[in-house]
Amino acid sequence: MATTYTPKSILITGAAGFIASHVCNRLIRNYPNYKIIVLDKLDYCSNLKNLNPSESSPNFKFIKGDIASADLVNFILLTENVDTIMHFAAQTHVDNSFGNSFEFTKNNIYGTHVLLEACKTTGQIKRFIHVSTDEVYGETDEDAVVGNHEASQLLPTNPYSATKAGAEMLVMAYGRSYGLPVITTRGNNVYGPNQFPEKLIPKFILLAMKGKPLPIHGDGSNVRSYLYCEDVAEAFEMILHRGEVGHVYNIGTKKERRVIDVASDICKLFSLNPDEQIKFVENRPFNDQRYFLDDQKLKTLGWYERTTWEEGLKKTLEWYVSNPDWWGDISGALLPHPRMLMVPGIERKFDGPDISNSASLLIPNNFSQSQMVVLAPKNNSSSQKPLLKFLIYGRTGWIGGLLGKICEKQGIPFEYGKGRLQDRSQLLADIQSVKPTHVFNAAGVTGRPNVDWCETHKPETIRTNVVGTLTLADVCRENALLMMNYATGCIFEYDAEHPLGSGIGFKEEDKPNFTGSFYSKTKAMVEELLKEYDNVCTLRVRMPISSDLSNPRNFITKISRYNKVVNIPNSMTILDELLPISVEMAKRNLRGIWNFTNPGVVSHNEILEMYKTYIEPDFKWVNFTVEEQGKVIVAPRSNNEMDASKLKEEFPELLSIKESLIKYVFEPNKKTSFAGKAK
């Protein structure tokens, strides 16, 4: 868990807009010692009245200006001693992005780049919180039960979300290249007071107030998740103080509603007949059917949704009824497809002094987002060739079976290989039949029921683990295919350079030093030979664990059933988190050797303590020494720590082993009433 961060001087961009104004007002209200500087262009969807609660506070300052002005941004950072930036400013309305997409590139990408460069130049920023959207994930499958997590692939489907994804890439690059302390958020749709009426809920409320039809794009079956603005402001407050640098946080809710249901709820609050009031209009060029987020990571920081849909909608309606003229003439925003407001040069009138001398471009702010998930986009045409198709070997194996389920959830076409790995002609037949874009090798001999089997079946072990793997790699190379190879980290053991408890792990370039079992020998042998193949991505898995505690191959299941266990810290692999990452690695065409474990180590006793806390309060176990263990097993076992920094650098959101155990294994299986107290 990250330590609490305390800012001194915060620059909030776009805070005259919707979400950022609620965040600004909350911080001003709760932290009088923080200096808050707002930089806003006052574009068409901004309004200084949104900041009325803060304007008289001594720790508040407003500057009218554009984030695209590098001189202005640098001047503010230096003269205001800014140590924290919360970057909300962006063009956010999807309809506008179809009609004036270049403005989205200027604001969302170039504006973000200017801020990042200023942070690099001044060298004084301790937190840069970049506000993105769940739309960067793309469309979620309608039947998906698991939402997009923070390591999911970005597959934007409209110009708006594409520019937000592009801005995220810049943020990530500056974090890696220059060490900027960046944090990114991706949120669901937000609603509440102060939101500009181009967005669905305020638009429907204002139209219903006038008794006018509520225009719904398409058939209204599109599903969205909505969070009340104050809950979202609290989430940003939490991330500001407790978020970890380099991480991404989804701000979401699992409570989903169809657009037509939202319209119906609003009609009912005004005693209108939905059948008479709702009008179906032409759909957007592309309208994502659904967005769905995994919000567990933020919840581990202590945040949770407080406001029910009914309560939030009622508060929002009451505010708009009480403030019908808040925005002035917004007739253009109430059109079914309001694109005419996005014209360069159109700004809201600013009655106060213009603090900056910078030329204005366009900076909106309301960041009301739009939803969530999937790693693979849906094809609009049945004749369209799939972007991805996986050929998976190891259908009857644990990892191979899980890979198939992941592909099904992500909508990735796949087939299991029918050929034996050591039979070249059968492998060629599989490739010619399936025509894959990637090949996954999750086949191999680990032993029945454990690696001791390999000690008395050496030819069979060589045939699959060495000959078969090399044959598949060679066939893939001939056909210009990347092979994702699930290997093992059980080829190392603690030694003088990597002593137990030192925190010094074995790296990808280290040579294997464990020869205690024949299984490990074959794995080390084939890994060395695979270095000659530039089309292979080798993933060193260790002591795999999943949320399925009934699976006898699960490390937790194994040790919970043993009469006695050793107690040695080891690196381990949480499959629920890492297997989807392996799919993402294939999409990125990553190659070479990777330590495929969660960062850090965990001991047998620590796992069993968690098991006792979350699953079985009366569980007991007995330890014995490695020497005593050696008397009841045939082959020695590998114990080591793997250095996962390479994987962590590629996927900053990767959880430590203990965090991942709690999130992906023990929390989903929690059976005791006091488990939450153990965190």
XYZ file of C-alpha atoms in Angstrom:
679
model
C 0.000 0.000 0.000
C 1.390 3.385 -1.026
C 2.153 5.991 1.633
C -0.124 9.012 1.872
C 0.887 11.897 -0.394
C 0.312 15.491 0.748
C 0.425 18.166 -1.969
C 1.089 21.830 -1.338
C 0.228 23.617 -4.577
C -2.139 21.985 -7.073
C -2.788 23.083 -10.646
C -6.163 21.804 -11.895
C -6.719 22.177 -15.634
C -10.263 22.531 -16.945
C -11.774 23.111 -13.513
C -14.510 25.413 -14.800
C -15.959 22.346 -16.442
C -18.103 19.640 -14.939
C -16.112 16.964 -13.112
C -13.066 19.102 -12.358
C -15.215 21.809 -10.757
C -16.604 19.269 -8.286
C -13.072 18.050 -7.542
C -11.793 21.616 -7.093
C -14.652 22.644 -4.807
C -14.176 19.488 -2.738
C -10.439 20.060 -2.268
C -10.958 23.739 -1.404
C -13.586 22.736 1.133
C -11.661 19.879 2.752
C -8.049 21.131 2.588
C -7.690 24.837 3.379
C -3.890 24.453 3.536
C -3.660 23.396 -0.104
C -3.170 26.124 -2.671
C -5.443 25.454 -5.671
C -4.764 27.116 -9.020
C -7.287 26.619 -11.828
C -6.260 27.024 -15.463
C -9.217 27.072 -17.848
C -9.832 28.414 -21.341
C -13.541 28.920 -20.594
C -14.680 27.096 -23.677
C -18.339 26.589 -24.610
C -18.935 23.871 -21.983
C -17.154 25.700 -19.136
C -18.753 28.070 -16.679
C -17.116 30.130 -13.944
C -20.291 29.780 -11.913
C -19.330 26.123 -11.406
C -16.584 27.440 -9.126
C -18.794 29.776 -7.080
C -18.288 27.721 -3.888
C -14.527 28.307 -4.123
C -14.158 31.841 -5.449
C -13.976 33.551 -2.053
C -11.491 31.111 -0.538
C -8.010 32.548 0.152
C -6.335 29.389 -1.189
C -8.091 29.576 -4.586
C -6.836 31.259 -7.745
C -8.335 31.260 -11.251
C -6.290 31.863 -14.410
C -7.970 32.157 -17.799
C -5.679 30.547 -20.320
C -4.906 27.657 -22.601
C -2.884 24.556 -21.700
C -1.542 24.674 -25.255
C 0.428 27.804 -24.343
C 3.823 26.477 -23.237
C 5.032 29.846 -21.926
C 1.940 30.297 -19.791
C 2.098 26.781 -18.360
C 5.777 27.118 -17.461
C 5.147 30.527 -15.901
C 2.355 29.169 -13.719
C 4.353 26.151 -12.556
C 7.304 28.295 -11.531
C 5.550 31.317 -10.020
C 2.938 29.274 -8.131
C 5.440 26.612 -7.005
C 3.138 23.911 -8.342
C 4.052 20.417 -7.134
C 0.899 18.608 -8.316
C -1.123 18.668 -11.542
C -4.607 17.237 -11.964
C -5.174 17.322 -15.709
C -8.888 17.321 -16.586
C -8.926 19.743 -19.527
C -10.098 17.996 -22.689
C -12.641 17.931 -25.464
C -14.973 15.121 -24.386
C -18.171 15.012 -26.428
C -18.161 12.066 -28.827
C -20.644 13.616 -31.274
C -18.379 16.646 -31.662
C -15.400 14.414 -32.352
C -17.083 13.040 -35.456
C -17.644 16.533 -36.795
C -14.459 18.363 -35.768
C -11.879 15.737 -34.880
C -8.828 17.968 -35.416
C -9.776 20.095 -32.423
C -9.731 16.963 -30.283
C -6.192 16.208 -31.416
C -5.083 19.776 -30.652
C -6.586 19.842 -27.193
C -6.380 16.302 -25.927
C -3.003 15.271 -27.324
C -1.040 18.455 -27.966
C -2.331 20.151 -24.807
C -1.305 17.156 -22.714
C 2.104 17.126 -24.390
C 2.668 20.786 -23.479
C 1.899 20.045 -19.830
C 4.225 17.046 -19.742
C 7.068 18.968 -21.325
C 6.618 21.761 -18.800
C 6.777 19.214 -15.978
C 9.994 17.794 -17.402
C 11.531 21.251 -17.821
C 10.706 22.578 -14.360
C 11.538 19.329 -12.582
C 9.355 20.136 -9.559
C 6.228 18.012 -10.070
C 5.642 15.237 -7.536
C 2.305 14.031 -8.931
C 0.790 14.292 -12.406
C -2.726 12.858 -12.419
C -3.959 12.392 -15.976
C -7.714 12.056 -16.370
C -8.638 9.690 -19.190
C -11.809 7.746 -19.991
C -13.077 4.175 -20.023
C -13.763 4.647 -23.738
C -10.083 4.020 -24.482
C -10.749 0.304 -23.857
C -13.275 0.173 -26.671
C -16.508 -1.766 -26.710
C -17.219 -4.519 -24.187
C -18.809 -7.787 -25.185
C -22.487 -7.811 -24.290
C -22.160 -11.064 -22.342
C -18.898 -10.236 -20.583
C -19.109 -10.761 -16.833
C -15.626 -9.439 -16.076
C -14.899 -5.798 -16.748
C -11.812 -4.286 -18.329
C -9.010 -4.115 -15.801
C -6.273 -1.526 -15.830
C -3.876 -3.703 -17.864
C -6.423 -4.357 -20.630
C -5.562 -3.378 -24.180
C -6.639 0.045 -25.435
C -8.913 -0.233 -28.479
C -10.647 3.154 -28.969
C -13.456 3.303 -31.533
C -14.078 7.026 -32.094
C -11.918 10.136 -32.589
C -12.497 11.319 -29.021
C -11.367 8.110 -27.342
C -8.494 7.760 -29.817
C -7.107 11.140 -28.771
C -7.474 10.208 -25.100
C -5.607 6.972 -25.737
C -2.921 8.929 -27.573
C -2.581 11.304 -24.637
C -2.227 8.308 -22.322
C 0.666 7.011 -24.405
C 2.453 10.346 -23.986
C 1.851 10.285 -20.240
C 3.193 6.742 -19.991
C 6.223 7.622 -22.136
C 7.136 10.631 -19.998
C 6.770 8.502 -16.915
C 9.165 5.912 -18.266
C 11.620 8.100 -20.151
C 11.885 11.021 -17.728
C 10.645 9.543 -14.482
C 7.653 11.851 -14.190
C 5.439 10.690 -11.283
C 2.339 10.001 -13.369
C -0.986 8.408 -12.431
C -3.788 7.796 -14.948
C -7.505 7.412 -14.279
C -10.152 5.905 -16.558
C -13.753 6.505 -15.567
C -17.338 5.624 -16.375
C -19.991 8.163 -17.315
C -20.480 10.854 -14.689
C -23.654 12.867 -14.069
C -24.873 15.524 -11.671
C -25.227 19.308 -11.229
C -23.235 21.706 -13.458
C -22.921 19.305 -16.426
C -23.193 20.938 -19.834
C -26.442 19.847 -21.544
C -24.815 18.224 -24.573
C -24.492 15.148 -22.341
C -27.327 12.660 -22.184
C -28.775 13.084 -18.681
C -28.876 16.917 -18.460
C -30.094 17.074 -22.056
C -32.981 14.719 -21.305
C -33.860 16.589 -18.100
C -33.972 19.987 -19.815
C -35.994 18.618 -22.735
C -38.402 16.890 -20.372
C -38.817 20.142 -18.437
C -40.046 21.716 -21.685
C -42.190 18.743 -22.608
C -40.114 18.093 -25.725
C -39.189 14.655 -27.170
C -36.109 12.889 -25.829
C -33.911 11.872 -28.822
C -32.234 8.468 -28.503
C -29.491 7.380 -30.882
C -30.297 4.054 -32.539
C -32.638 1.764 -30.598
C -31.547 2.785 -27.101
C -30.165 -0.652 -26.235
C -26.667 0.690 -25.629
C -25.587 0.037 -22.057
C -23.770 2.574 -19.909
C -22.622 2.831 -16.283
C -23.236 6.078 -14.415
C -21.528 7.523 -11.339
C -22.728 10.559 -9.389
C -20.308 13.504 -9.557
C -19.624 13.759 -5.824
C -18.681 10.080 -5.661
C -16.245 10.657 -8.517
C -14.803 13.747 -6.818
C -14.187 11.611 -3.744
C -12.432 9.037 -5.938
C -10.030 11.704 -7.210
C -9.446 12.878 -3.663
C -8.508 9.290 -2.769
C -6.230 8.824 -5.792
C -4.498 12.165 -5.147
C -3.533 11.133 -1.645
C -3.165 7.352 -1.874
C -2.678 6.484 -5.545
C 0.608 4.851 -6.531
C 2.867 6.514 -9.082
C 2.962 4.639 -12.376
C -0.439 3.070 -11.833
C -3.761 3.315 -13.658
C -7.051 3.391 -11.730
C -10.485 2.606 -13.127
C -13.243 4.731 -11.593
C -16.345 2.715 -12.221
C -19.499 0.993 -11.135
C -20.899 -2.402 -12.030
C -24.443 -0.995 -12.089
C -25.379 -0.665 -15.758
C -28.374 0.893 -17.515
C -29.603 0.993 -21.065
C -29.965 4.459 -22.556
C -33.662 3.850 -23.107
C -34.062 3.004 -19.413
C -32.359 6.265 -18.413
C -34.793 8.175 -20.629
C -37.733 6.275 -19.141
C -36.620 7.040 -15.575
C -36.417 10.756 -16.359
C -39.834 10.713 -18.024
C -41.360 9.094 -14.951
C -39.893 11.758 -12.653
C -41.717 14.350 -14.771
C -44.888 12.219 -14.967
C -44.435 11.846 -18.734
C -45.290 8.779 -20.806
C -42.006 7.298 -22.116
C -43.763 5.727 -25.102
C -44.929 9.164 -26.226
C -41.903 11.206 -25.169
C -38.996 9.104 -26.500
C -37.972 9.633 -30.109
C -35.479 7.376 -31.897
C -33.024 9.199 -34.169
C -30.145 8.288 -36.458
C -27.289 6.583 -34.634
C -23.708 7.810 -34.439
C -21.278 6.572 -37.118
C -20.164 4.069 -34.452
C -21.850 3.778 -31.100
C -20.234 1.344 -28.668
C -22.802 -1.072 -27.324
C -21.341 -1.383 -23.851
C -18.506 -0.385 -21.546
C -17.737 -2.374 -18.407
C -14.945 -1.758 -15.892
C -13.197 -3.776 -13.208
C -13.202 -1.274 -10.326
C -11.587 -3.485 -7.680
C -8.204 -1.754 -7.711
C -9.645 1.594 -6.617
C -11.727 -0.101 -3.952
C -8.545 -1.452 -2.388
C -7.574 2.177 -1.727
C -10.765 2.544 0.303
C -13.131 4.161 -2.212
C -16.672 2.981 -2.825
C -19.768 4.310 -4.555
C -22.053 6.073 -2.059
C -24.904 7.492 -4.139
C -27.657 5.287 -5.539
C -28.965 5.897 -9.052
C -32.356 6.990 -7.740
C -30.843 9.406 -5.222
C -28.341 10.868 -7.683
C -30.879 11.313 -10.468
C -33.281 13.061 -8.090
C -30.550 15.479 -6.904
C -29.542 16.200 -10.489
C -33.103 16.840 -11.623
C -33.752 19.179 -8.697
C -30.625 21.187 -9.529
C -31.553 21.667 -13.200
C -35.122 22.594 -12.280
C -33.713 25.229 -9.904
C -31.092 26.483 -12.385
C -32.685 26.361 -15.866
C -30.668 29.341 -17.161
C -27.274 28.306 -15.750
C -25.809 27.967 -19.241
C -27.684 30.699 -21.084
C -28.766 29.813 -24.628
C -28.016 26.105 -25.025
C -30.602 25.321 -27.714
C -27.854 23.995 -29.972
C -26.738 21.528 -27.310
C -30.224 20.018 -27.097
C -30.193 18.850 -30.715
C -29.944 15.082 -31.334
C -26.432 15.502 -32.816
C -24.975 18.766 -31.421
C -21.775 19.335 -33.392
C -22.112 23.023 -34.178
C -20.769 24.133 -30.785
C -17.289 22.874 -31.562
C -16.024 25.838 -33.535
C -12.524 27.250 -32.900
C -12.709 30.657 -31.292
C -16.045 30.173 -29.562
C -15.542 30.811 -25.877
C -17.688 31.675 -22.921
C -17.616 35.272 -21.793
C -15.262 35.936 -18.895
C -16.423 38.833 -16.739
C -13.343 38.939 -14.535
C -9.790 40.021 -15.346
C -7.841 38.014 -17.878
C -4.846 36.932 -15.799
C -2.937 35.425 -18.691
C -1.708 37.070 -21.841
C -1.656 33.815 -23.768
C -3.578 33.332 -26.942
C -6.456 30.967 -26.385
C -7.051 27.856 -28.437
C -9.702 25.599 -27.036
C -9.842 23.957 -23.680
C -12.956 22.455 -22.408
C -13.120 20.606 -19.240
C -16.133 18.632 -18.504
C -14.707 15.215 -18.650
C -17.920 13.261 -18.457
C -16.840 9.954 -19.856
C -18.255 7.126 -21.574
C -17.781 3.627 -20.497
C -16.030 0.487 -20.910
C -14.390 -2.608 -21.919
C -13.053 -5.283 -24.158
C -9.719 -6.236 -25.415
C -10.920 -6.930 -28.958
C -13.303 -4.817 -31.070
C -16.380 -6.292 -32.633
C -16.396 -6.631 -36.384
C -19.063 -4.628 -38.146
C -18.982 -6.979 -41.082
C -19.116 -10.742 -40.956
C -16.777 -10.833 -43.937
C -14.123 -8.761 -42.216
C -10.975 -10.745 -41.526
C -10.278 -10.968 -37.775
C -7.359 -8.865 -36.576
C -6.277 -11.692 -34.280
C -6.589 -15.453 -34.332
C -4.803 -17.682 -31.870
C -3.663 -21.285 -32.249
C -3.300 -22.782 -28.768
C -1.497 -25.993 -27.812
C -2.272 -27.569 -24.462
C -6.051 -27.868 -24.553
C -6.241 -30.367 -21.703
C -3.742 -28.461 -19.602
C -4.547 -25.898 -16.942
C -3.060 -22.858 -18.674
C -4.247 -23.929 -22.125
C -7.812 -24.249 -20.882
C -7.718 -20.849 -19.200
C -6.350 -19.234 -22.360
C -9.359 -20.469 -24.289
C -11.700 -18.886 -21.749
C -9.826 -15.579 -21.945
C -10.131 -15.585 -25.733
C -13.860 -16.247 -25.470
C -14.311 -13.309 -23.081
C -12.281 -10.978 -25.272
C -13.923 -12.081 -28.508
C -10.651 -13.359 -29.968
C -11.094 -16.211 -32.467
C -8.995 -19.241 -31.509
C -8.593 -22.937 -32.097
C -6.747 -25.625 -30.224
C -3.970 -27.431 -32.045
C -4.629 -31.062 -32.938
C -1.088 -32.105 -33.788
C 1.553 -33.491 -31.455
C 4.359 -31.027 -30.837
C 7.086 -33.409 -31.946
C 5.331 -34.141 -35.292
C 6.332 -31.389 -37.716
C 3.839 -32.369 -40.422
C 0.925 -32.226 -37.973
C 1.972 -28.774 -36.790
C 2.164 -27.523 -40.369
C -1.300 -28.914 -41.033
C -2.648 -27.044 -37.994
C -1.164 -23.743 -39.157
C -2.416 -24.152 -42.720
C -5.901 -24.995 -41.455
C -6.261 -22.381 -38.716
C -4.250 -19.550 -40.322
C -3.388 -17.988 -36.929
C -1.789 -14.641 -36.213
C -0.137 -16.003 -33.035
C 0.681 -19.426 -31.604
C 0.526 -20.194 -27.873
C 2.413 -23.159 -26.455
C 0.932 -24.189 -23.128
C 1.708 -27.868 -23.704
C 4.411 -29.687 -21.787
C 5.176 -32.461 -19.363
C 5.226 -31.420 -15.718
C 4.674 -34.874 -14.254
C 1.842 -37.003 -13.035
C 0.995 -36.130 -10.287
C 4.164 -34.019 -9.920
C 7.659 -33.537 -11.283
C 8.888 -36.743 -9.626
C 7.266 -38.599 -12.542
C 9.816 -37.086 -14.920
C 12.668 -38.774 -13.044
C 11.515 -42.197 -14.284
C 10.135 -41.067 -17.668
C 13.039 -39.115 -19.102
C 12.580 -39.933 -22.824
C 8.920 -38.891 -22.670
C 9.862 -35.684 -20.887
C 12.528 -34.843 -23.484
C 10.180 -35.639 -26.350
C 7.622 -33.047 -25.291
C 9.546 -30.430 -23.324
C 12.570 -30.214 -25.610
C 11.944 -31.766 -29.026
C 8.292 -30.736 -29.224
C 8.849 -27.150 -28.112
C 11.780 -26.666 -30.503
C 9.828 -28.161 -33.395
C 6.895 -25.817 -32.812
C 9.223 -22.807 -32.547
C 10.917 -23.777 -35.811
C 7.633 -24.290 -37.657
C 6.367 -20.934 -36.378
C 9.567 -19.234 -37.503
C 9.193 -20.673 -40.999
C 5.671 -19.274 -41.145
C 6.593 -15.867 -39.664
C 4.520 -16.478 -36.525
C 5.202 -15.316 -32.983
C 5.156 -18.172 -30.469
C 4.166 -17.417 -26.889
C 5.890 -20.114 -24.849
C 4.836 -20.776 -21.251
C 8.044 -21.932 -19.585
C 9.094 -22.158 -15.936
C 11.108 -20.196 -13.417
C 11.919 -23.411 -11.559
C 15.370 -23.374 -13.103
C 16.940 -21.283 -10.348
C 17.647 -21.704 -6.662
C 18.847 -19.268 -4.021
C 22.640 -18.900 -4.078
C 25.393 -16.617 -2.800
C 24.600 -13.898 -5.369
C 20.853 -14.255 -4.779
C 20.528 -15.187 -1.097
C 17.246 -15.997 0.589
C 15.598 -12.861 1.996
C 17.899 -10.426 0.196
C 15.338 -9.173 -2.299
C 17.837 -9.796 -5.093
C 16.016 -11.799 -7.733
C 17.206 -13.720 -10.751
C 16.961 -11.682 -13.938
C 16.090 -12.742 -17.458
C 19.736 -12.845 -18.530
C 20.906 -15.005 -15.612
C 21.911 -18.570 -16.397
C 19.902 -21.366 -14.724
C 21.610 -22.835 -11.651
C 19.090 -25.451 -10.499
C 19.609 -29.016 -11.670
C 17.852 -30.861 -8.876
C 15.057 -32.284 -11.039
C 15.071 -33.711 -14.543
C 12.002 -31.615 -15.353
C 13.927 -28.430 -14.582
C 16.916 -29.672 -16.611
C 14.785 -30.073 -19.730
C 13.203 -26.667 -19.252
C 16.577 -24.959 -18.824
C 17.918 -26.812 -21.858
C 15.106 -25.792 -24.190
C 15.136 -22.189 -22.929
C 18.810 -21.863 -23.854
C 18.152 -23.250 -27.352
C 15.096 -21.028 -27.887
C 17.329 -17.967 -27.550
C 18.320 -18.638 -31.154
C 14.724 -18.079 -32.294
C 13.755 -14.424 -32.584
C 10.080 -15.302 -32.963
C 9.641 -16.671 -29.432
C 8.401 -14.992 -26.285
C 9.351 -17.137 -23.282
C 7.324 -16.621 -20.121
C 8.842 -18.053 -16.946
C 5.885 -19.120 -14.803
C 6.414 -20.126 -11.157
C 4.193 -21.984 -8.697
C 1.010 -20.937 -10.536
C -2.034 -19.898 -8.513
C -5.578 -19.113 -9.619
C -8.896 -18.221 -8.026
C -10.105 -21.789 -8.668
C -9.232 -23.356 -5.316
C -10.796 -26.661 -6.365
C -8.146 -27.209 -9.036
C -5.605 -29.788 -7.808
C -2.856 -28.078 -9.841
C -3.313 -24.829 -7.933
C -0.349 -24.254 -5.617
C -2.671 -23.163 -2.796
C -4.826 -26.237 -3.244
C -1.739 -28.428 -3.124
C -0.192 -27.046 0.048
C -3.555 -26.816 1.846
C -3.896 -30.588 1.376
C -0.341 -31.568 2.329
C 0.294 -33.110 5.732
C 3.372 -30.931 6.127
C 4.790 -27.970 4.227
C 8.099 -26.167 4.072
C 8.111 -22.414 4.680
C 10.260 -20.691 2.066
C 9.603 -17.329 0.331
C 9.161 -17.782 -3.429
C 8.139 -15.842 -6.493
C 4.796 -16.988 -7.833
C 2.409 -16.394 -10.730
C -1.218 -15.354 -10.209
C -2.809 -16.660 -13.396
C -5.980 -14.537 -13.093
C -3.846 -11.409 -13.456
C -0.971 -12.592 -15.600
C -2.602 -14.766 -18.268
C -4.570 -11.794 -19.682
C -1.283 -9.906 -19.662
C 0.289 -12.688 -21.738
C -2.467 -12.186 -24.318
C -1.688 -8.474 -24.302
C 2.003 -9.288 -24.767
C 1.094 -11.290 -27.861
C -0.851 -8.337 -29.224
C 2.216 -6.155 -28.664
C 4.397 -8.793 -30.351
C 6.807 -8.888 -27.430
C 9.681 -11.339 -27.666
C 12.582 -12.696 -25.650
C 12.622 -14.038 -22.107
C 10.358 -12.636 -19.387
C 10.162 -13.493 -15.713
C 6.426 -14.069 -15.644
C 5.714 -13.657 -11.936
C 4.161 -11.039 -9.713
C 6.757 -8.769 -8.092
C 8.035 -9.838 -4.686
C 7.902 -13.112 -2.805
C 5.485 -14.876 -0.494
C 6.100 -17.836 1.789
C 4.062 -20.988 2.290
C 3.050 -19.885 5.771
C 1.968 -16.438 4.583
C -0.310 -18.015 1.983
C -1.773 -20.445 4.482
C -2.365 -17.604 6.946
C -4.380 -15.841 4.226
C -6.195 -19.111 3.537
C -7.078 -19.365 7.197
C -8.218 -15.745 7.387
C -10.338 -15.723 4.229
C -11.422 -19.326 3.727
C -11.147 -21.663 6.697
C -10.723 -20.125 10.179
C -9.984 -23.475 11.823
C -7.333 -24.497 9.301
C -4.072 -25.811 10.776
C -0.830 -26.944 9.246
C 2.555 -28.282 10.243
C 5.930 -27.183 8.894
C 8.978 -29.299 8.227
C 12.474 -28.573 6.932
C 13.816 -28.920 3.412
C 15.913 -31.833 4.657
C 12.805 -33.551 6.012
C 10.993 -32.811 2.765
C 13.803 -34.466 0.828
C 13.005 -37.767 2.478
C 9.485 -37.933 1.038
C 10.081 -36.648 -2.510
C 12.183 -38.063 -5.317
C 13.546 -34.859 -6.848
C 14.497 -31.660 -4.990
C 12.304 -28.592 -5.525
C 13.376 -25.171 -6.737
C 13.095 -22.162 -4.398
C 13.970 -18.694 -5.651
C 13.036 -15.068 -6.156
C 12.570 -13.802 -9.707
C 13.214 -10.179 -10.624
C 9.958 -9.044 -12.279
C 11.057 -5.464 -12.955
C 11.107 -5.967 -16.738
C 7.473 -7.102 -16.725
C 6.521 -4.366 -14.245
C 8.054 -1.725 -16.503
C 5.996 -2.965 -19.450
C 2.845 -3.252 -17.312
C 3.060 -0.688 -14.472
C -0.321 -1.772 -13.102
C 1.005 -5.254 -12.253
C 0.287 -5.987 -8.602
C 2.761 -7.393 -6.108
C 2.309 -11.052 -5.258
C 0.548 -10.391 -1.963
C -1.749 -7.717 -3.400
C -2.600 -9.979 -6.308
C -3.321 -12.925 -4.017
C -5.844 -10.866 -2.086
C -7.501 -9.267 -5.126
C -7.688 -12.234 -7.480
C -7.739 -15.264 -5.182
C -8.804 -14.693 -1.617
C -11.312 -11.844 -1.950
C -13.352 -13.699 -4.625
C -13.327 -16.834 -2.449
C -13.865 -15.057 0.866
C -15.968 -17.101 3.273
C -15.172 -15.632 6.689
C -16.881 -12.545 8.092
C -13.697 -10.983 9.402
C -11.506 -11.391 6.317
C -11.677 -7.701 5.483
C -9.875 -6.861 8.707
C -6.821 -8.776 7.581
C -5.854 -6.402 4.785
